[in-house]
PDB file of C-alpha atoms in Angstrom:
ATOM      1  CA  UNK A   1     -15.463  12.324   1.086  1.00  0.00           C
ATOM      2  CA  UNK A   2     -13.865   9.424  -0.789  1.00  0.00           C
ATOM      3  CA  UNK A   3     -14.427   5.678  -0.818  1.00  0.00           C
ATOM      4  CA  UNK A   4     -11.332   3.692   0.090  1.00  0.00           C
ATOM      5  CA  UNK A   5     -10.919  -0.056  -0.377  1.00  0.00           C
ATOM      6  CA  UNK A   6      -8.733  -1.646   2.303  1.00  0.00           C
ATOM      7  CA  UNK A   7      -7.597  -5.169   1.395  1.00  0.00           C
ATOM      8  CA  UNK A   8      -5.584  -7.385   3.706  1.00  0.00           C
ATOM      9  CA  UNK A   9      -4.157 -10.898   3.912  1.00  0.00           C
ATOM     10  CA  UNK A  10      -4.656 -11.568   7.616  1.00  0.00           C
ATOM     11  CA  UNK A  11      -4.796 -15.351   7.344  1.00  0.00           C
ATOM     12  CA  UNK A  12      -3.337 -16.820  10.565  1.00  0.00           C
ATOM     13  CA  UNK A  13      -1.077 -19.109   8.524  1.00  0.00           C
ATOM     14  CA  UNK A  14       0.435 -16.221   6.562  1.00  0.00           C
ATOM     15  CA  UNK A  15       3.870 -14.916   7.459  1.00  0.00           C
ATOM     16  CA  UNK A  16       3.579 -11.470   9.104  1.00  0.00           C
ATOM     17  CA  UNK A  17      -0.223 -11.707   9.251  1.00  0.00           C
ATOM     18  CA  UNK A  18      -0.298  -9.580  12.419  1.00  0.00           C
ATOM     19  CA  UNK A  19       1.708  -6.845  10.702  1.00  0.00           C
ATOM     20  CA  UNK A  20      -0.515  -6.958   7.626  1.00  0.00           C
ATOM     21  CA  UNK A  21      -3.609  -6.773   9.853  1.00  0.00           C
ATOM     22  CA  UNK A  22      -2.112  -3.792  11.690  1.00  0.00           C
ATOM     23  CA  UNK A  23      -1.563  -2.033   8.351  1.00  0.00           C
ATOM     24  CA  UNK A  24      -5.214  -2.558   7.460  1.00  0.00           C
ATOM     25  CA  UNK A  25      -6.367  -1.414  10.912  1.00  0.00           C
ATOM     26  CA  UNK A  26      -4.286   1.738  10.663  1.00  0.00           C
ATOM     27  CA  UNK A  27      -5.569   2.414   7.134  1.00  0.00           C
ATOM     28  CA  UNK A  28      -9.152   2.156   8.370  1.00  0.00           C
ATOM     29  CA  UNK A  29      -8.401   4.519  11.243  1.00  0.00           C
ATOM     30  CA  UNK A  30      -6.910   7.048   8.821  1.00  0.00           C
ATOM     31  CA  UNK A  31     -10.105   6.815   6.755  1.00  0.00           C
ATOM     32  CA  UNK A  32     -12.213   7.503   9.838  1.00  0.00           C
ATOM     33  CA  UNK A  33      -9.968  10.374  10.958  1.00  0.00           C
ATOM     34  CA  UNK A  34     -10.341  12.019   7.547  1.00  0.00           C
ATOM     35  CA  UNK A  35     -14.090  11.275   7.229  1.00  0.00           C
ATOM     36  CA  UNK A  36     -13.716   8.919   4.272  1.00  0.00           C
ATOM     37  CA  UNK A  37     -15.771   5.773   3.782  1.00  0.00           C
ATOM     38  CA  UNK A  38     -13.942   2.474   3.637  1.00  0.00           C
ATOM     39  CA  UNK A  39     -14.709  -1.092   2.649  1.00  0.00           C
ATOM     40  CA  UNK A  40     -12.643  -3.909   4.128  1.00  0.00           C
ATOM     41  CA  UNK A  41     -11.815  -7.013   2.093  1.00  0.00           C
ATOM     42  CA  UNK A  42      -9.955  -9.665   4.066  1.00  0.00           C
ATOM     43  CA  UNK A  43      -9.426 -13.414   4.078  1.00  0.00           C
ATOM     44  CA  UNK A  44     -11.259 -15.469   2.851  1.00  0.00           C
ATOM     45  CA  UNK A  45     -12.871 -12.804   0.637  1.00  0.00           C
ATOM     46  CA  UNK A  46      -9.483 -11.507  -0.579  1.00  0.00           C
ATOM     47  CA  UNK A  47      -9.886 -12.512  -4.221  1.00  0.00           C
ATOM     48  CA  UNK A  48      -9.369 -10.907  -7.609  1.00  0.00           C
ATOM     49  CA  UNK A  49     -13.127 -10.805  -8.184  1.00  0.00           C
ATOM     50  CA  UNK A  50     -13.934  -9.092  -4.885  1.00  0.00           C
ATOM     51  CA  UNK A  51     -11.192  -6.472  -5.148  1.00  0.00           C
ATOM     52  CA  UNK A  52     -11.726  -5.647  -8.822  1.00  0.00           C
ATOM     53  CA  UNK A  53     -15.518  -5.519  -8.390  1.00  0.00           C
ATOM     54  CA  UNK A  54     -15.289  -3.226  -5.383  1.00  0.00           C
ATOM     55  CA  UNK A  55     -13.018  -0.750  -7.182  1.00  0.00           C
ATOM     56  CA  UNK A  56     -15.870   0.360  -9.433  1.00  0.00           C
ATOM     57  CA  UNK A  57     -17.013   2.735  -6.669  1.00  0.00           C
ATOM     58  CA  UNK A  58     -13.760   3.317  -4.762  1.00  0.00           C
ATOM     59  CA  UNK A  59     -11.058   5.881  -5.501  1.00  0.00           C
ATOM     60  CA  UNK A  60      -8.093   4.211  -3.770  1.00  0.00           C
ATOM     61  CA  UNK A  61      -7.103   0.597  -3.139  1.00  0.00           C
ATOM     62  CA  UNK A  62      -4.914   0.094  -0.086  1.00  0.00           C
ATOM     63  CA  UNK A  63      -3.562  -3.440   0.022  1.00  0.00           C
ATOM     64  CA  UNK A  64      -1.409  -5.162   2.642  1.00  0.00           C
ATOM     65  CA  UNK A  65      -0.507  -8.633   1.424  1.00  0.00           C
ATOM     66  CA  UNK A  66       2.379 -10.634   0.066  1.00  0.00           C
ATOM     67  CA  UNK A  67       3.540  -9.901  -3.426  1.00  0.00           C
ATOM     68  CA  UNK A  68       6.239 -10.312  -6.022  1.00  0.00           C
ATOM     69  CA  UNK A  69       7.397  -8.452  -9.111  1.00  0.00           C
ATOM     70  CA  UNK A  70       4.122  -9.184 -10.927  1.00  0.00           C
ATOM     71  CA  UNK A  71       1.626  -8.246  -8.231  1.00  0.00           C
ATOM     72  CA  UNK A  72      -0.182  -9.027  -5.013  1.00  0.00           C
ATOM     73  CA  UNK A  73      -1.590 -12.390  -3.931  1.00  0.00           C
ATOM     74  CA  UNK A  74      -3.919 -13.846  -1.317  1.00  0.00           C
ATOM     75  CA  UNK A  75      -3.378 -16.527   1.306  1.00  0.00           C
ATOM     76  CA  UNK A  76      -3.636 -19.236  -1.360  1.00  0.00           C
ATOM     77  CA  UNK A  77      -1.073 -17.531  -3.620  1.00  0.00           C
ATOM     78  CA  UNK A  78      -3.897 -16.721  -6.047  1.00  0.00           C
ATOM     79  CA  UNK A  79      -3.787 -13.456  -8.011  1.00  0.00           C
ATOM     80  CA  UNK A  80      -5.551 -10.496  -6.410  1.00  0.00           C
ATOM     81  CA  UNK A  81      -4.091  -7.616  -8.423  1.00  0.00           C
ATOM     82  CA  UNK A  82      -1.310  -8.723 -10.755  1.00  0.00           C
ATOM     83  CA  UNK A  83      -0.076  -8.324 -14.294  1.00  0.00           C
ATOM     84  CA  UNK A  84      -2.298 -11.351 -15.082  1.00  0.00           C
ATOM     85  CA  UNK A  85      -5.574  -9.834 -13.843  1.00  0.00           C
ATOM     86  CA  UNK A  86      -7.918  -7.497 -15.719  1.00  0.00           C
ATOM     87  CA  UNK A  87      -7.127  -4.129 -14.171  1.00  0.00           C
ATOM     88  CA  UNK A  88      -8.854  -1.469 -16.292  1.00  0.00           C
ATOM     89  CA  UNK A  89     -11.037  -0.525 -13.335  1.00  0.00           C
ATOM     90  CA  UNK A  90      -7.940   1.137 -11.826  1.00  0.00           C
ATOM     91  CA  UNK A  91      -7.864   3.896 -14.478  1.00  0.00           C
ATOM     92  CA  UNK A  92      -7.871   7.310 -12.772  1.00  0.00           C
ATOM     93  CA  UNK A  93      -7.581   5.731  -9.319  1.00  0.00           C
ATOM     94  CA  UNK A  94      -4.911   5.222  -6.659  1.00  0.00           C
ATOM     95  CA  UNK A  95      -3.099   2.030  -5.627  1.00  0.00           C
ATOM     96  CA  UNK A  96      -1.260   2.001  -2.286  1.00  0.00           C
ATOM     97  CA  UNK A  97       0.505  -1.279  -1.614  1.00  0.00           C
ATOM     98  CA  UNK A  98       2.389  -2.621   1.364  1.00  0.00           C
ATOM     99  CA  UNK A  99       3.727  -5.641  -0.485  1.00  0.00           C
ATOM    100  CA  UNK A 100       7.038  -6.977  -1.694  1.00  0.00           C
ATOM    101  CA  UNK A 101       8.394  -6.043  -5.122  1.00  0.00           C
ATOM    102  CA  UNK A 102       5.138  -5.308  -6.968  1.00  0.00           C
ATOM    103  CA  UNK A 103       6.380  -1.936  -8.224  1.00  0.00           C
ATOM    104  CA  UNK A 104       8.668  -3.801 -10.634  1.00  0.00           C
ATOM    105  CA  UNK A 105       6.071  -5.012 -13.128  1.00  0.00           C
ATOM    106  CA  UNK A 106       2.638  -4.247 -11.682  1.00  0.00           C
ATOM    107  CA  UNK A 107       3.287  -0.521 -11.357  1.00  0.00           C
ATOM    108  CA  UNK A 108       4.162   0.011 -15.043  1.00  0.00           C
ATOM    109  CA  UNK A 109       1.191  -2.127 -16.067  1.00  0.00           C
ATOM    110  CA  UNK A 110      -1.263  -0.157 -13.935  1.00  0.00           C
ATOM    111  CA  UNK A 111       0.197   3.168 -15.061  1.00  0.00           C
ATOM    112  CA  UNK A 112      -0.113   2.029 -18.685  1.00  0.00           C
ATOM    113  CA  UNK A 113      -3.858   1.554 -18.284  1.00  0.00           C
ATOM    114  CA  UNK A 114      -4.337   4.941 -16.631  1.00  0.00           C
ATOM    115  CA  UNK A 115      -3.738   4.551 -12.879  1.00  0.00           C
ATOM    116  CA  UNK A 116      -3.237   8.050 -11.422  1.00  0.00           C
ATOM    117  CA  UNK A 117      -0.986   7.291  -8.453  1.00  0.00           C
ATOM    118  CA  UNK A 118       0.962   4.216  -7.356  1.00  0.00           C
ATOM    119  CA  UNK A 119       2.772   3.728  -4.056  1.00  0.00           C
ATOM    120  CA  UNK A 120       4.729   0.531  -3.517  1.00  0.00           C
ATOM    121  CA  UNK A 121       8.117  -1.162  -3.459  1.00  0.00           C
ATOM    122  CA  UNK A 122      10.332  -2.575  -6.204  1.00  0.00           C
ATOM    123  CA  UNK A 123      12.142  -5.004  -3.873  1.00  0.00           C
ATOM    124  CA  UNK A 124      11.252  -7.127  -0.835  1.00  0.00           C
ATOM    125  CA  UNK A 125       9.565  -5.145   1.946  1.00  0.00           C
ATOM    126  CA  UNK A 126      11.248  -5.918   5.253  1.00  0.00           C
ATOM    127  CA  UNK A 127       9.810  -5.790   8.765  1.00  0.00           C
ATOM    128  CA  UNK A 128      12.306  -5.655  11.617  1.00  0.00           C
ATOM    129  CA  UNK A 129      12.092  -6.171  15.355  1.00  0.00           C
ATOM    130  CA  UNK A 130      10.401  -2.821  15.987  1.00  0.00           C
ATOM    131  CA  UNK A 131       7.295  -3.563  13.913  1.00  0.00           C
ATOM    132  CA  UNK A 132       5.533  -0.325  14.846  1.00  0.00           C
ATOM    133  CA  UNK A 133       8.321   1.725  13.275  1.00  0.00           C
ATOM    134  CA  UNK A 134       7.975  -0.176  10.002  1.00  0.00           C
ATOM    135  CA  UNK A 135       4.194   0.193  10.150  1.00  0.00           C
ATOM    136  CA  UNK A 136       4.391   3.940  10.780  1.00  0.00           C
ATOM    137  CA  UNK A 137       6.648   4.463   7.773  1.00  0.00           C
ATOM    138  CA  UNK A 138       4.640   2.182   5.484  1.00  0.00           C
ATOM    139  CA  UNK A 139       1.353   3.948   6.230  1.00  0.00           C
ATOM    140  CA  UNK A 140       2.580   7.562   6.473  1.00  0.00           C
ATOM    141  CA  UNK A 141       1.938   8.332   2.831  1.00  0.00           C
ATOM    142  CA  UNK A 142      -1.668   7.165   3.083  1.00  0.00           C
ATOM    143  CA  UNK A 143      -2.264   9.577   5.937  1.00  0.00           C
ATOM    144  CA  UNK A 144      -1.217  12.508   3.741  1.00  0.00           C
ATOM    145  CA  UNK A 145      -2.922  11.203   0.609  1.00  0.00           C
ATOM    146  CA  UNK A 146      -6.257  10.956   2.428  1.00  0.00           C
ATOM    147  CA  UNK A 147      -5.813  14.486   3.763  1.00  0.00           C
ATOM    148  CA  UNK A 148      -5.931  15.587   0.119  1.00  0.00           C
ATOM    149  CA  UNK A 149      -2.253  16.460  -0.312  1.00  0.00           C
ATOM    150  CA  UNK A 150      -0.626  16.217  -3.730  1.00  0.00           C
ATOM    151  CA  UNK A 151       1.541  13.274  -4.703  1.00  0.00           C
ATOM    152  CA  UNK A 152       4.679  15.417  -4.378  1.00  0.00           C
ATOM    153  CA  UNK A 153       3.763  16.402  -0.795  1.00  0.00           C
ATOM    154  CA  UNK A 154       2.778  12.835   0.091  1.00  0.00           C
ATOM    155  CA  UNK A 155       6.064  11.464  -1.241  1.00  0.00           C
ATOM    156  CA  UNK A 156       8.176  14.003   0.658  1.00  0.00           C
ATOM    157  CA  UNK A 157       6.234  13.406   3.892  1.00  0.00           C
ATOM    158  CA  UNK A 158       6.805   9.677   3.585  1.00  0.00           C
ATOM    159  CA  UNK A 159      10.545  10.065   2.959  1.00  0.00           C
ATOM    160  CA  UNK A 160      10.816  12.477   5.897  1.00  0.00           C
ATOM    161  CA  UNK A 161       9.048   9.942   8.130  1.00  0.00           C
ATOM    162  CA  UNK A 162      11.543   7.254   7.109  1.00  0.00           C
ATOM    163  CA  UNK A 163      14.434   9.593   7.928  1.00  0.00           C
ATOM    164  CA  UNK A 164      13.018  10.533  11.336  1.00  0.00           C
ATOM    165  CA  UNK A 165      12.240   6.945  12.357  1.00  0.00           C
ATOM    166  CA  UNK A 166      15.520   5.470  11.089  1.00  0.00           C
ATOM    167  CA  UNK A 167      17.410   7.623  13.609  1.00  0.00           C
ATOM    168  CA  UNK A 168      15.603   5.954  16.520  1.00  0.00           C
ATOM    169  CA  UNK A 169      16.216   2.297  15.662  1.00  0.00           C
ATOM    170  CA  UNK A 170      18.793  -0.383  16.307  1.00  0.00           C
ATOM    171  CA  UNK A 171      21.498  -0.851  13.684  1.00  0.00           C
ATOM    172  CA  UNK A 172      19.792  -3.915  12.193  1.00  0.00           C
ATOM    173  CA  UNK A 173      16.379  -2.243  11.964  1.00  0.00           C
ATOM    174  CA  UNK A 174      17.951   0.924  10.541  1.00  0.00           C
ATOM    175  CA  UNK A 175      19.406  -1.115   7.686  1.00  0.00           C
ATOM    176  CA  UNK A 176      16.102  -2.843   6.972  1.00  0.00           C
ATOM    177  CA  UNK A 177      14.088   0.370   7.059  1.00  0.00           C
ATOM    178  CA  UNK A 178      16.655   2.156   4.914  1.00  0.00           C
ATOM    179  CA  UNK A 179      16.272  -0.662   2.388  1.00  0.00           C
ATOM    180  CA  UNK A 180      12.484  -0.096   2.328  1.00  0.00           C
ATOM    181  CA  UNK A 181      12.974   3.643   1.857  1.00  0.00           C
ATOM    182  CA  UNK A 182      15.436   3.150  -0.999  1.00  0.00           C
ATOM    183  CA  UNK A 183      12.999   0.834  -2.805  1.00  0.00           C
ATOM    184  CA  UNK A 184       9.872   2.951  -2.280  1.00  0.00           C
ATOM    185  CA  UNK A 185       8.277   3.846  -5.619  1.00  0.00           C
ATOM    186  CA  UNK A 186       5.874   6.736  -6.194  1.00  0.00           C
ATOM    187  CA  UNK A 187       4.423   6.956  -9.697  1.00  0.00           C
ATOM    188  CA  UNK A 188       2.050   9.574 -11.066  1.00  0.00           C
ATOM    189  CA  UNK A 189       2.067  13.301 -11.715  1.00  0.00           C
ATOM    190  CA  UNK A 190       3.295  15.434  -8.801  1.00  0.00           C
ATOM    191  CA  UNK A 191       0.099  17.511  -8.826  1.00  0.00           C
ATOM    192  CA  UNK A 192      -2.225  14.491  -8.468  1.00  0.00           C
ATOM    193  CA  UNK A 193      -4.272  14.427  -5.255  1.00  0.00           C
ATOM    194  CA  UNK A 194      -7.250  12.505  -3.893  1.00  0.00           C
ATOM    195  CA  UNK A 195      -9.527  15.121  -5.436  1.00  0.00           C
ATOM    196  CA  UNK A 196      -8.287  14.115  -8.906  1.00  0.00           C
ATOM    197  CA  UNK A 197      -9.168  10.438  -8.532  1.00  0.00           C
ATOM    198  CA  UNK A 198     -12.295   8.992 -10.106  1.00  0.00           C
TER     199      UNK A 198
END
């Protein structure tokens, strides 16, 4: 049994707040289905202090919030986990982000300090008209990670999910979801699994 931190920007004034909330809800359900404990951090508690403090006794941080190349931010555009925060608590842990672009600079920074596995995107993350399809693809990797599969298996399962779902969508949504797939970043050793995380 692992401890999973689920962080979410569900502020009503935030663009796509319903989608971000759905990501957090689905993450919590996956925790329950796999008999893992979870802690939810949401607005207005979505702060650097609360997330970093909580990670001392959690193995994975799942975060659904807006981001950019340097990291992930809250509803006030304040740093939550970025290249400007103190992130050493993430050594030997997992970071699973549903956020725009943070794989560009945040991923290398977290890997440099010893993060074991990173899942995220190195470009904007798009959500099309069929939101459930985008949600299913974004969260698929977490489902396999929390089942204890290795990073290599998790990555393949997530790519396969993208391929299966893309076939079912409108042309516009296919393009957007294909973009997300092409900019999905998995970092860490292929043999890493939940059992390896501190």
